[in-house]
Short mmCIF file of C-alpha atoms in Angstrom, two decimals:
data_model
loop_
_atom_site.label_atom_id
_atom_site.label_comp_id
_atom_site.label_asym_id
_atom_site.label_seq_id
_atom_site.Cartn_x
_atom_site.Cartn_y
_atom_site.Cartn_z
CA PHE A 1 0.00 0.00 0.00
CA ASN A 2 0.99 3.57 -0.55
CA LEU A 3 1.26 4.92 3.01
CA LEU A 4 -0.80 8.05 2.34
CA ALA A 5 -3.58 6.13 0.58
CA LEU A 6 -3.53 3.56 3.35
CA PHE A 7 -3.89 6.26 5.98
CA MET A 8 -6.87 7.81 4.18
CA ASP A 9 -8.55 4.42 3.77
CA CYS A 10 -8.12 3.68 7.46
CA LEU A 11 -9.46 7.07 8.46
CA ARG A 12 -12.53 6.64 6.26
CA GLU A 13 -13.10 3.18 7.72
CA ILE A 14 -12.86 4.52 11.27
CA GLU A 15 -15.25 7.37 10.49
CA GLY A 16 -17.67 4.93 8.90
CA LYS A 17 -17.75 2.71 11.99
CA GLN A 18 -18.01 5.69 14.33
CA ALA A 19 -21.00 6.98 12.39
CA HIS A 20 -22.99 4.00 13.70
CA ASP A 21 -21.63 4.08 17.24
CA PRO A 22 -24.24 5.77 19.52
CA ILE A 23 -21.72 6.41 22.32
CA PHE A 24 -19.31 8.11 19.93
CA ILE A 25 -22.17 10.12 18.37
CA GLU A 26 -23.19 11.40 21.79
CA LYS A 27 -19.61 12.51 22.54
CA MET A 28 -19.25 14.20 19.18
CA ASN A 29 -22.54 16.18 19.17
CA LYS A 30 -20.98 19.40 20.41
CA SER A 31 -17.88 19.05 18.25
CA GLN A 32 -19.96 18.35 15.16
CA ARG A 33 -22.12 21.43 15.65
CA LEU A 34 -19.00 23.59 15.86
CA SER A 35 -17.00 22.09 13.03
CA MET A 36 -19.38 20.76 10.39
CA ASN A 37 -20.15 24.08 8.79
CA LYS A 38 -21.43 23.47 5.26
CA SER A 39 -19.17 26.16 3.86
CA GLN A 40 -16.15 24.59 5.52
CA ARG A 41 -13.82 22.20 3.73
CA ARG A 42 -12.10 19.47 5.71
CA VAL A 43 -8.63 18.15 4.89
CA CYS A 44 -7.14 15.11 6.59
CA VAL A 45 -3.36 15.48 6.86
CA PRO A 46 -1.29 12.31 7.39
CA GLY A 47 1.74 14.23 8.65
CA PRO A 48 2.12 17.40 10.71
CA VAL A 49 0.62 20.81 9.98
CA ILE A 50 3.17 23.62 10.35
CA VAL A 51 1.80 27.10 11.01
CA GLY A 52 4.13 29.74 9.57
CA ALA A 53 6.41 29.78 6.51
CA GLY A 54 9.27 31.77 7.99
CA PRO A 55 12.78 30.35 8.45
CA SER A 56 11.57 28.21 11.39
CA GLY A 57 8.72 26.62 9.45
CA LEU A 58 10.87 26.03 6.38
CA ALA A 59 13.62 24.42 8.47
CA THR A 60 11.14 22.07 10.15
CA ALA A 61 9.53 21.08 6.84
CA ALA A 62 12.96 20.36 5.30
CA CYS A 63 14.10 18.25 8.26
CA LEU A 64 10.82 16.30 8.16
CA LYS A 65 11.10 15.73 4.43
CA GLU A 66 14.63 14.42 4.81
CA ARG A 67 13.23 11.83 7.21
CA GLY A 68 10.39 10.86 4.88
CA VAL A 69 7.61 12.60 6.77
CA PRO A 70 5.26 14.79 4.67
CA SER A 71 3.93 18.06 6.05
CA ILE A 72 1.73 21.00 5.15
CA ILE A 73 2.68 24.61 5.89
CA LEU A 74 -0.07 27.18 6.37
CA GLU A 75 1.04 30.78 5.84
CA ARG A 76 -1.16 33.84 6.32
CA SER A 77 0.83 35.98 3.89
CA ASN A 78 1.41 35.52 0.16
CA CYS A 79 5.09 34.60 0.41
CA ILE A 80 7.64 32.79 2.55
CA ALA A 81 9.52 34.76 5.22
CA SER A 82 6.93 37.55 5.12
CA LEU A 83 8.59 39.43 7.98
CA TRP A 84 11.81 39.68 5.96
CA GLN A 85 10.12 40.37 2.64
CA LEU A 86 7.38 42.76 3.69
CA LYS A 87 8.26 44.29 7.05
CA THR A 88 11.98 45.09 7.13
CA TYR A 89 13.96 48.15 6.10
CA ASP A 90 16.07 48.18 2.96
CA ARG A 91 19.53 48.48 4.54
CA LEU A 92 19.01 45.49 6.84
CA SER A 93 21.62 42.75 6.78
CA LEU A 94 22.24 39.81 9.06
CA HIS A 95 23.73 40.94 12.35
CA LEU A 96 25.58 37.63 12.77
CA PRO A 97 27.95 35.87 10.35
CA LYS A 98 26.20 33.66 7.84
CA GLN A 99 27.45 30.38 9.36
CA PHE A 100 25.33 31.13 12.42
CA CYS A 101 22.23 31.95 10.36
CA GLN A 102 21.99 29.07 7.91
CA LEU A 103 19.14 26.57 8.04
CA PRO A 104 19.70 22.82 8.46
CA LEU A 105 20.86 20.73 5.50
CA MET A 106 21.82 23.66 3.23
CA GLY A 107 24.39 26.41 3.74
CA PHE A 108 24.67 29.83 2.15
CA PRO A 109 26.33 30.16 -1.27
CA SER A 110 30.09 30.53 -0.91
CA ASN A 111 30.07 33.86 -2.76
CA PHE A 112 27.78 35.50 -0.21
CA PRO A 113 29.49 38.00 2.12
CA THR A 114 30.01 37.31 5.81
CA TYR A 115 26.92 39.35 6.64
CA PRO A 116 24.38 38.73 3.83
CA THR A 117 22.04 41.56 2.89
CA LYS A 118 18.29 41.39 3.29
CA GLN A 119 17.79 40.45 -0.37
CA GLN A 120 20.54 37.83 -0.27
CA PHE A 121 18.94 36.22 2.76
CA ILE A 122 15.54 36.19 1.03
CA ASP A 123 17.13 34.64 -2.07
CA TYR A 124 18.70 31.99 0.14
CA LEU A 125 15.33 31.15 1.72
CA GLU A 126 13.64 30.98 -1.70
CA SER A 127 16.37 28.59 -2.90
CA TYR A 128 16.00 26.57 0.28
CA ALA A 129 12.25 26.12 -0.26
CA LYS A 130 12.81 25.19 -3.90
CA ASN A 131 15.60 22.75 -3.05
CA PHE A 132 13.38 20.81 -0.64
CA ASP A 133 10.23 21.28 -2.73
CA ILE A 134 8.47 23.10 0.11
CA ARG A 135 5.20 24.58 -1.13
CA PRO A 136 3.30 26.40 1.61
CA ARG A 137 -0.40 27.10 1.32
CA PHE A 138 -0.37 30.89 1.15
CA ASN A 139 -3.09 33.33 2.22
CA ALA A 140 -4.28 30.79 4.78
CA THR A 141 -4.68 32.53 8.14
CA VAL A 142 -5.06 30.12 11.01
CA SER A 143 -7.97 31.37 13.10
CA GLN A 144 -8.06 28.51 15.59
CA ALA A 145 -6.24 25.32 16.48
CA GLU A 146 -7.55 22.97 19.13
CA TYR A 147 -6.87 19.41 20.17
CA ASP A 148 -9.87 17.09 19.91
CA SER A 149 -9.33 14.50 22.62
CA THR A 150 -12.23 12.39 21.31
CA ILE A 151 -10.50 11.50 18.06
CA ARG A 152 -6.96 12.43 19.24
CA PHE A 153 -6.37 14.82 16.37
CA TRP A 154 -5.68 18.53 16.11
CA ARG A 155 -8.34 20.59 14.36
CA VAL A 156 -6.69 23.54 12.64
CA LYS A 157 -9.03 26.06 11.05
CA SER A 158 -7.81 28.51 8.44
CA VAL A 159 -9.50 31.35 6.57
CA GLY A 160 -8.66 32.34 2.99
CA LEU A 161 -8.71 35.74 1.30
CA LYS A 162 -12.39 35.40 0.36
CA GLY A 163 -13.43 34.17 3.79
CA GLU A 164 -13.48 30.52 2.80
CA GLU A 165 -12.82 28.21 5.73
CA THR A 166 -10.79 25.02 5.75
CA GLU A 167 -10.34 22.64 8.65
CA TYR A 168 -7.16 20.57 8.71
CA MET A 169 -7.14 17.45 10.86
CA CYS A 170 -3.68 16.28 11.87
CA ARG A 171 -1.91 14.15 14.43
CA TRP A 172 0.92 16.68 14.95
CA LEU A 173 0.87 20.47 15.06
CA VAL A 174 4.04 22.57 14.77
CA VAL A 175 3.72 26.21 15.84
CA ALA A 176 6.27 28.16 13.76
CA THR A 177 4.78 31.65 13.91
CA GLY A 178 7.70 32.73 16.11
CA GLU A 179 8.42 35.58 18.47
CA ASN A 180 7.90 38.28 15.83
CA ALA A 181 4.36 37.67 14.61
CA GLU A 182 2.82 41.01 15.59
CA ALA A 183 4.27 44.49 15.96
CA VAL A 184 4.37 45.94 19.48
CA VAL A 185 2.88 49.45 19.40
CA PRO A 186 3.05 51.17 22.80
CA GLU A 187 0.29 53.43 24.06
CA ILE A 188 1.65 56.96 24.27
CA GLU A 189 -0.42 59.80 25.65
CA GLY A 190 -1.36 62.29 22.96
CA THR A 191 -0.91 59.94 20.00
CA ASP A 192 -4.18 61.12 18.45
CA GLU A 193 -3.13 64.75 18.87
CA PHE A 194 0.23 64.42 17.10
CA ARG A 195 -0.03 65.62 13.50
CA GLY A 196 3.20 64.12 12.21
CA ASP A 197 3.82 60.64 10.83
CA ILE A 198 3.90 57.81 13.40
CA ARG A 199 4.88 54.37 12.18
CA HIS A 200 6.35 51.12 13.42
CA THR A 201 9.64 49.93 11.94
CA SER A 202 7.60 47.21 10.17
CA GLN A 203 6.39 50.05 7.90
CA TYR A 204 9.77 51.78 7.56
CA ARG A 205 11.79 51.12 4.40
CA SER A 206 14.34 53.90 3.95
CA GLY A 207 15.37 57.26 5.34
CA GLU A 208 14.98 58.79 1.88
CA GLU A 209 11.42 59.96 2.57
CA PHE A 210 12.56 61.67 5.80
CA ARG A 211 15.37 63.70 4.23
CA GLY A 212 15.72 67.04 6.02
CA LYS A 213 13.18 66.10 8.70
CA LYS A 214 13.47 65.78 12.46
CA VAL A 215 12.66 62.18 13.38
CA LEU A 216 12.28 60.63 16.82
CA VAL A 217 13.16 56.93 17.02
CA VAL A 218 11.68 55.11 20.01
CA GLY A 219 13.67 52.04 21.05
CA CYS A 220 17.41 51.47 21.30
CA GLY A 221 17.76 47.86 20.20
CA ASN A 222 19.50 46.76 17.01
CA SER A 223 16.60 47.98 14.83
CA GLY A 224 16.35 51.39 16.49
CA MET A 225 20.09 51.95 16.28
CA GLU A 226 20.23 50.93 12.63
CA VAL A 227 17.21 53.02 11.65
CA CYS A 228 18.91 56.06 13.24
CA LEU A 229 22.02 55.38 11.19
CA ASP A 230 19.96 55.02 8.03
CA LEU A 231 18.21 58.33 8.73
CA CYS A 232 21.59 60.01 9.20
CA ASN A 233 22.84 58.62 5.92
CA HIS A 234 19.80 60.20 4.21
CA ASP A 235 20.38 63.63 5.77
CA ALA A 236 17.56 63.40 8.29
CA MET A 237 17.97 64.63 11.89
CA PRO A 238 17.24 61.69 14.20
CA SER A 239 16.94 61.56 17.98
CA LEU A 240 16.95 58.27 19.85
CA VAL A 241 14.76 57.58 22.88
CA VAL A 242 16.73 55.56 25.44
CA ARG A 243 14.65 54.54 28.45
CA ASP A 244 16.55 51.47 29.63
CA THR A 245 20.12 50.31 30.01
CA VAL A 246 21.69 48.71 26.95
CA HIS A 247 24.83 46.81 26.05
CA VAL A 248 26.50 48.13 22.89
CA LEU A 249 29.26 45.88 21.55
CA PRO A 250 31.41 46.15 18.41
CA ARG A 251 30.18 43.78 15.72
CA GLU A 252 33.72 42.43 15.42
CA MET A 253 36.58 42.07 17.91
CA LEU A 254 40.17 41.10 17.24
CA GLY A 255 39.37 40.38 13.61
CA LYS A 256 36.52 37.97 14.45
CA SER A 257 32.78 38.39 14.84
CA THR A 258 31.87 39.21 18.43
CA PHE A 259 29.27 36.46 18.44
CA GLY A 260 31.63 33.83 17.05
CA LEU A 261 34.38 34.84 19.45
CA SER A 262 31.94 34.63 22.36
CA MET A 263 30.79 31.14 21.38
CA TRP A 264 34.41 29.99 21.14
CA LEU A 265 35.38 31.47 24.51
CA LEU A 266 32.37 29.87 26.19
CA LYS A 267 33.84 26.47 25.37
CA TRP A 268 36.75 27.20 27.71
CA LEU A 269 35.63 29.88 30.16
CA PRO A 270 32.61 30.51 32.40
CA MET A 271 30.05 33.00 31.11
CA ARG A 272 30.94 35.72 33.62
CA LEU A 273 34.59 35.72 32.56
CA VAL A 274 33.60 35.91 28.90
CA ASP A 275 31.30 38.83 29.73
CA LYS A 276 34.14 40.65 31.48
CA PHE A 277 36.37 40.11 28.46
CA LEU A 278 33.69 41.45 26.09
CA LEU A 279 33.14 44.54 28.22
CA ILE A 280 36.85 45.32 28.53
CA VAL A 281 37.40 45.04 24.77
CA SER A 282 34.23 47.06 24.12
CA TRP A 283 35.45 49.81 26.44
CA LEU A 284 38.80 49.89 24.64
CA MET A 285 37.16 50.04 21.21
CA LEU A 286 34.06 52.13 21.87
CA GLY A 287 34.86 54.03 25.04
CA ASP A 288 32.47 54.59 27.94
CA THR A 289 29.00 54.49 26.36
CA ALA A 290 27.44 55.94 29.53
CA ARG A 291 29.01 59.29 28.61
CA PHE A 292 26.63 59.42 25.64
CA GLY A 293 23.47 58.39 27.50
CA LEU A 294 23.83 54.65 26.94
CA ASP A 295 24.20 53.17 30.44
CA ARG A 296 25.12 49.50 30.63
CA PRO A 297 23.09 46.94 32.63
CA HIS A 298 24.57 45.46 35.80
CA LEU A 299 24.54 41.97 34.26
CA GLY A 300 26.98 41.17 31.45
CA PRO A 301 25.73 40.91 27.86
CA LEU A 302 25.74 37.11 27.68
CA GLU A 303 24.30 36.59 31.15
CA LEU A 304 21.54 39.12 30.44
CA LYS A 305 20.75 37.42 27.13
CA ASN A 306 20.65 34.04 28.82
CA LEU A 307 18.33 35.17 31.61
CA SER A 308 16.01 37.60 29.84
CA GLY A 309 16.50 37.07 26.12
CA LYS A 310 17.53 40.74 25.71
CA THR A 311 20.01 40.94 22.85
CA PRO A 312 23.02 43.27 23.00
CA VAL A 313 23.33 45.87 20.25
CA LEU A 314 26.04 45.07 17.72
CA ASP A 315 27.27 48.45 16.55
CA VAL A 316 27.50 49.01 12.80
CA GLY A 317 28.37 52.72 12.94
CA THR A 318 25.56 54.27 14.97
CA LEU A 319 27.71 54.97 18.03
CA ALA A 320 30.08 57.15 16.02
CA LYS A 321 27.09 59.24 14.90
CA ILE A 322 25.96 59.57 18.52
CA LYS A 323 29.46 60.70 19.55
CA SER A 324 29.55 63.26 16.75
CA GLY A 325 26.14 64.63 17.72
CA ASP A 326 24.45 63.63 14.45
CA ILE A 327 22.17 61.43 16.53
CA LYS A 328 20.86 62.88 19.78
CA VAL A 329 20.02 60.64 22.75
CA VAL A 330 16.86 61.70 24.63
CA PRO A 331 14.96 60.31 27.65
CA GLY A 332 11.55 58.64 27.70
CA ILE A 333 8.41 60.27 26.31
CA LYS A 334 5.85 61.78 28.69
CA ARG A 335 3.30 62.75 26.05
CA LEU A 336 2.84 63.89 22.47
CA LYS A 337 1.54 67.29 21.42
CA ARG A 338 0.35 68.61 18.06
CA HIS A 339 3.81 68.98 16.51
CA ALA A 340 6.02 68.25 19.48
CA VAL A 341 7.09 65.69 22.05
CA GLU A 342 7.30 66.31 25.78
CA PHE A 343 9.93 64.17 27.49
CA VAL A 344 9.94 62.91 31.07
CA ASN A 345 12.54 65.53 32.02
CA GLY A 346 10.10 68.30 31.06
CA ARG A 347 11.84 69.28 27.85
CA ILE A 348 9.67 69.86 24.75
CA GLU A 349 10.96 69.51 21.18
CA ASN A 350 9.33 69.60 17.75
CA PHE A 351 9.45 66.54 15.47
CA ASP A 352 8.15 65.78 12.00
CA ALA A 353 7.86 62.02 12.48
CA ILE A 354 8.13 59.24 15.04
CA ILE A 355 9.48 55.75 14.27
CA LEU A 356 8.57 53.04 16.78
CA ALA A 357 11.41 50.52 17.00
CA THR A 358 9.53 48.77 19.78
CA GLY A 359 9.81 45.21 18.57
CA TYR A 360 7.41 42.36 18.04
CA LYS A 361 5.52 39.75 20.01
CA SER A 362 4.03 36.28 19.61
CA ASN A 363 0.38 35.98 18.56
CA VAL A 364 -0.05 32.34 19.59
CA PRO A 365 -2.63 32.96 22.37
CA SER A 366 -4.99 34.55 19.84
CA TRP A 367 -5.48 31.32 17.88
CA LEU A 368 -4.08 28.30 19.75
CA LYS A 369 -6.62 26.96 22.23
CA GLU A 370 -4.06 25.49 24.59
CA ARG A 371 -2.71 26.87 27.85
CA GLU A 372 -0.26 24.24 29.08
CA MET A 373 2.68 24.66 26.70
CA PHE A 374 2.34 28.35 25.82
CA SER A 375 2.00 31.24 28.23
CA GLU A 376 -1.08 33.41 27.79
CA LYS A 377 0.95 36.42 28.93
CA ASP A 378 3.66 36.52 26.26
CA GLY A 379 2.72 33.71 23.89
CA LEU A 380 6.04 31.91 24.43
CA PRO A 381 6.67 28.36 25.63
CA ARG A 382 6.59 28.17 29.42
CA ARG A 383 9.61 25.87 29.56
CA PRO A 384 12.91 27.65 28.89
CA PHE A 385 15.42 26.77 26.19
CA PRO A 386 16.40 24.08 25.33
CA ASN A 387 13.22 22.33 26.54
CA GLY A 388 10.49 24.51 25.09
CA TRP A 389 10.14 22.74 21.74
CA LYS A 390 7.81 19.89 22.78
CA GLY A 391 4.38 19.92 24.37
CA GLU A 392 1.67 17.30 24.86
CA CYS A 393 -0.57 15.53 22.34
CA GLY A 394 1.70 16.11 19.35
CA LEU A 395 2.20 19.85 19.85
CA TYR A 396 5.57 21.44 19.04
CA ALA A 397 7.13 24.92 18.96
CA VAL A 398 9.95 26.20 16.77
CA GLY A 399 11.41 29.70 16.62
CA PHE A 400 10.66 30.73 20.20
CA THR A 401 14.11 30.28 21.74
CA LYS A 402 15.18 33.98 21.68
CA ARG A 403 18.35 32.64 20.08
CA GLY A 404 17.65 33.55 16.48
CA ILE A 405 17.90 31.23 13.53
CA LEU A 406 20.53 29.10 15.25
CA GLY A 407 18.09 28.25 18.04
CA ALA A 408 15.26 27.64 15.57
CA SER A 409 17.43 25.24 13.58
CA MET A 410 18.23 23.26 16.71
CA ASP A 411 14.53 22.94 17.54
CA ALA A 412 13.62 22.01 13.95
CA LYS A 413 16.03 19.06 14.07
CA ARG A 414 14.67 17.87 17.42
CA ILE A 415 11.06 18.14 16.25
CA ALA A 416 11.70 16.25 13.02
CA GLU A 417 13.51 13.48 14.86
CA HIS A 418 10.71 13.08 17.39
CA ILE A 419 7.89 13.16 14.83
CA GLU A 420 9.74 10.62 12.68
CA THR A 421 9.84 8.22 15.63
CA CYS A 422 6.10 8.68 16.23
CA TRP A 423 5.39 8.46 12.49
CA LYS A 424 7.16 5.12 12.11
CA SER A 425 5.55 3.73 15.24
CA GLU A 426 2.07 4.74 14.16
CA ALA A 427 2.71 3.53 10.60
CA LYS A 428 3.23 0.01 11.97
CA HIS A 429 -0.06 0.19 13.86
CA ARG A 430 -1.89 1.58 10.82
CA MET A 431 -0.50 -1.20 8.66
CA ALA A 432 -1.58 -3.86 11.11
CA PHE A 433 -5.01 -2.26 11.40
CA ALA A 434 -5.34 -2.03 7.62
CA ARG A 435 -4.49 -5.70 7.25
CA SER A 436 -7.24 -6.58 9.73
CA LEU A 437 -9.70 -4.49 7.70
CA PHE A 438 -8.62 -5.68 4.26
CA PRO A 439 -7.15 -9.17 4.71
CA GLN A 440 -7.96 -10.11 1.11
CA SER A 441 -5.64 -7.36 -0.14
CA HIS A 442 -2.66 -9.12 1.38
CA GLN A 443 -3.28 -12.68 0.22
CA THR A 444 -0.30 -14.29 -1.46
CA ILE A 445 -0.93 -15.15 -5.07
#
């Protein structure tokens, strides 16, 4: 038997028998009323359903395919890696060297630079999908996913562009929507009163349209710092809101990437010693950042990242612009006025536009009806890395490690290995069950 055909035959046989089972019918009454909408199409999936066609979803699908397990990817957008393709600024490049950002089973082309550009990374992902024949179902927004304990399957409901509904039934569900599914837009007093342009970095492309304008950038992470630099390079006049402490490190130290050097040192030294080394070299190369309004946290950069997930800023030239005064550092915002911003120190200054580099968040709680594996508060797995990839009843998470693509790749491999084990085990049971249903199909001739 073809395994897929066999699975479908078995499922139809089970459904046929259950249709005449009064106990099963009684249990299913509520579920049937909710799910058997006449306008809804039902699809039975033999392998896992993966929600999200970003790098995490692609990596999981490729690792599964290598192990012979088919999967379906549901993607709400019209392309893979929609965050990279539709919501990032033009000058973006990878902050880490390419060897730390490649997906499993396929590296970057050798002619790519150490830090690939946005377009090069997108090209790599497109080639990756083509190489493994990964074909996501685009414009399929998952509205709800819930485990049906009666039939021991996940029911994943998606909505298309025209409102058409499809319900996917699957044994395994992989959540690959990641930490950056929705933009975080803070509530600022006076937002409705401000007459200038206010936008999140997800809607920012280039500083060209802000040439000659005074722009306030809110958020001093890697995106906020880089947007400020981009604005400077396009002759805008940016100011940077710094409310919290931040670690700023050179992108490279001693001729090596700071990240790569850190990973190497951690093999031989405890984290606190590596942190001290990084801070000493940073001070020698960058000077005392506190002099420019960038106070450092009490914890070292690696320890802080490990405990809170907060990533240090890898400087690509922004600090020099801050030192020269081309970028001004300002305190937190108290409120917005018609054409001005009032800061917490009482100072008021006019601005033409405000860019919110305030990050992203998970949207899992809005559609996944499950509260054991994922936190309702932040939409992240409750168990910390490296144990947050697996839940109960065939539920998995990839891309939630706060360790970038490297962490997502590690989870993708673990998930594929575990599902393969379950797949092979259940295949044996399905084969035995099929033989009991269709003994004549296996007679020796």
